[in-house]
Short mmCIF file of C-alpha atoms in Angstrom, two decimals:
data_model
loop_
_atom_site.label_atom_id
_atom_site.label_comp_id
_atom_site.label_asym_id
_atom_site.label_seq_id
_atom_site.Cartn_x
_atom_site.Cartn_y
_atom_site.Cartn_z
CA UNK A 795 -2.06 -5.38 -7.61
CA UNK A 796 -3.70 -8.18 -5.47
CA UNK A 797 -1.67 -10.22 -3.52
CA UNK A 798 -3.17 -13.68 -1.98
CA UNK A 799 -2.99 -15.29 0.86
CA UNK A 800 -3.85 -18.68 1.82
CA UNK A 801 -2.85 -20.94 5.22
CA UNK A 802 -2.57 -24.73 4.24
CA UNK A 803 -5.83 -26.41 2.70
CA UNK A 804 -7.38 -23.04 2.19
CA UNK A 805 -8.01 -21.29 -1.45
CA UNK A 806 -5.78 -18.32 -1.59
CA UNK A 807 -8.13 -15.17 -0.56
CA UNK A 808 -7.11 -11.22 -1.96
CA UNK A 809 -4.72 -9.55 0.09
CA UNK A 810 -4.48 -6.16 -0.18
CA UNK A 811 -1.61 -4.04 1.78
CA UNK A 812 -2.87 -1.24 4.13
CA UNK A 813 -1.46 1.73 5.32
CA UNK A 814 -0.35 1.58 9.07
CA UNK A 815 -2.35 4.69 9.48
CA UNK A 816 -5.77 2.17 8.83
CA UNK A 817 -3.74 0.05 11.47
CA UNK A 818 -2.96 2.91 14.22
CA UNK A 819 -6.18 5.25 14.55
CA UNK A 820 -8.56 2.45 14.92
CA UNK A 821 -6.33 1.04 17.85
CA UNK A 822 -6.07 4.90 19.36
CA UNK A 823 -10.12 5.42 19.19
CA UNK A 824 -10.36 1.95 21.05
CA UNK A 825 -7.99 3.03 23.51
CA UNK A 826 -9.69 6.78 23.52
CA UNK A 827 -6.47 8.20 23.11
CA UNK A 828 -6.49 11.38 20.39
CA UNK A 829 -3.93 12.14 18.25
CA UNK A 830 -2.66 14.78 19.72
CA UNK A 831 -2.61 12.84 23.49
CA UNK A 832 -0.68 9.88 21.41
CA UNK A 833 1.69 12.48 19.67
CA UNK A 834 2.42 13.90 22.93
CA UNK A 835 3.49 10.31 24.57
CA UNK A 836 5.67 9.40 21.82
CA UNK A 837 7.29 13.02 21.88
CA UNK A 838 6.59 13.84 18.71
CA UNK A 839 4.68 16.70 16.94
CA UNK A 840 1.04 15.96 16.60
CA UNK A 841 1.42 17.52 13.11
CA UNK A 842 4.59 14.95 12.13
CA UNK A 843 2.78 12.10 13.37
CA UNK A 844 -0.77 13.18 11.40
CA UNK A 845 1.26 13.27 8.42
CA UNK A 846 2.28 9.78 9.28
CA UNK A 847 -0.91 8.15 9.69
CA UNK A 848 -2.29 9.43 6.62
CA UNK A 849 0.48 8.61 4.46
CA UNK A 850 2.33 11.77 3.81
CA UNK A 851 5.63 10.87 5.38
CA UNK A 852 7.72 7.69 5.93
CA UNK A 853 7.64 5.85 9.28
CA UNK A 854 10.97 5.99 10.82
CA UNK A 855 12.84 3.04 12.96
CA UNK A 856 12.69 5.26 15.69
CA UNK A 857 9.19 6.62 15.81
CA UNK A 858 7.66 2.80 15.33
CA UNK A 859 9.89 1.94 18.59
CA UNK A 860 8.27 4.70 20.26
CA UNK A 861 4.76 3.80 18.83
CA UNK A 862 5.53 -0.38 20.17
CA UNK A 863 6.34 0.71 23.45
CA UNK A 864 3.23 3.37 23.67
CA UNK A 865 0.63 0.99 22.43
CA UNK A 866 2.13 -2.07 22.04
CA UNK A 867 1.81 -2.69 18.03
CA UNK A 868 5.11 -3.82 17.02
CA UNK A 869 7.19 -1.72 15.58
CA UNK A 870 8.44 -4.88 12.81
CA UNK A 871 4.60 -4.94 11.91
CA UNK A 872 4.05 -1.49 11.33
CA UNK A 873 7.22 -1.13 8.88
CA UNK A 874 6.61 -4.37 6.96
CA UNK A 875 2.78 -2.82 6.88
CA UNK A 876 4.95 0.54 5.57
CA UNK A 877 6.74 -0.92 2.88
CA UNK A 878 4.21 -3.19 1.89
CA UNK A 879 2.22 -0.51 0.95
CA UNK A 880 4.82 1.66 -0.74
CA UNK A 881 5.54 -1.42 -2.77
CA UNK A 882 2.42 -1.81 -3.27
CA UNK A 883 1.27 1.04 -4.41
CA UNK A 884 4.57 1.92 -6.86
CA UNK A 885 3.39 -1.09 -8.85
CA UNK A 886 -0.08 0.18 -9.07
CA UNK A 887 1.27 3.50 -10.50
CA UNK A 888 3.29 1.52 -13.42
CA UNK A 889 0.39 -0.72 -13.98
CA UNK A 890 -1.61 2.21 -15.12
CA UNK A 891 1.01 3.78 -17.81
CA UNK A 892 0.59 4.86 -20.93
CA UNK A 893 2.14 3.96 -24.05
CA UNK A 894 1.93 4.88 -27.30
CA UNK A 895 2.87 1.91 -29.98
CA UNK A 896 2.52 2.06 -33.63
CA UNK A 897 1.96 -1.08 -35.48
CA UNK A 898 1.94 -1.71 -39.12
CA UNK A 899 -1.32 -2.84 -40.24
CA UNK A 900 -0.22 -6.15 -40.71
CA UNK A 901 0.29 -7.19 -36.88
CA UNK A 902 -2.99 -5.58 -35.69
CA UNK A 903 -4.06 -8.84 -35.44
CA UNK A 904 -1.19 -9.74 -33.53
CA UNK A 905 -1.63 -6.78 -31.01
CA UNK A 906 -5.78 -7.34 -30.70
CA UNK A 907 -5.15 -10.86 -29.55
CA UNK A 908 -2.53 -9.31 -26.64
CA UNK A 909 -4.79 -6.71 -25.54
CA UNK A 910 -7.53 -9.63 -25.09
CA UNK A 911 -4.94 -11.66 -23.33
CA UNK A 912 -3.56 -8.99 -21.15
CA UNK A 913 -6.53 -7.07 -20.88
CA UNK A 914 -4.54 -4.07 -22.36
CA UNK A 915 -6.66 -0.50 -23.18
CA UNK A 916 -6.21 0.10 -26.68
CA UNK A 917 -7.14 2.79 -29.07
CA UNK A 918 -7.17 1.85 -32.86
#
């Protein structure tokens, strides 16, 4: 799914939700702060906040409070950013599910014109 984007007078331009991880680590290697240094200042686990940054656990209220007052990203960004790109990627899961539909003969027509529309895969 591609969201847009535009800012009056402007064509709408793709928008595409990113994890906060692609938002974090490039603001830590401009600071030269590692991982583990960063995990260590917000008190956390440098394993429980690597499994943060690359998607494979939730950011929590409290951890994105911690992460605004380390480094100054705020902590309303990085959860919007967060649930944005759950949302995000949920609906690019359903858009790619299979279904299996049988149609009499006499509507193939019918169902060839709405995979053209739709741009549906279809086996006959």
């Amino acid at each position: 799914m591609i969201l847009t984007m535009a800012t009056r007078n402007e064509t709408p331009a793709p928008f595409m939700a990113v994890h906060l991880g692609m938002m974090i680590k490039p603001e830590l290697d401009e600071r030269g702060i590692s991982q583990k240094e960063f995990a260590k200042m917000l008190g956390t686990q440098p394993s429980h906040l690597s499994e943060v940054l690359n998607g494979k656990r939730a950011l929590t209220t409290e951890l994105a409070v911690k992460i605004e007052n380390a480094i100054g990203l705020p902590a309303k960004i990085l959860l919007s950013a967060q649930t944005r790109y759950e949302l995000e990627s949920a609906v690019e899961d359903n858009l790619h599910e299979t279904v299996t539909v049988t149609i009499p003969v006499r509507d193939r027509n019918l169902l060839q014109e709405l995979v053209r529309k739709f741009g549906w895969a279809c086996v006959f």
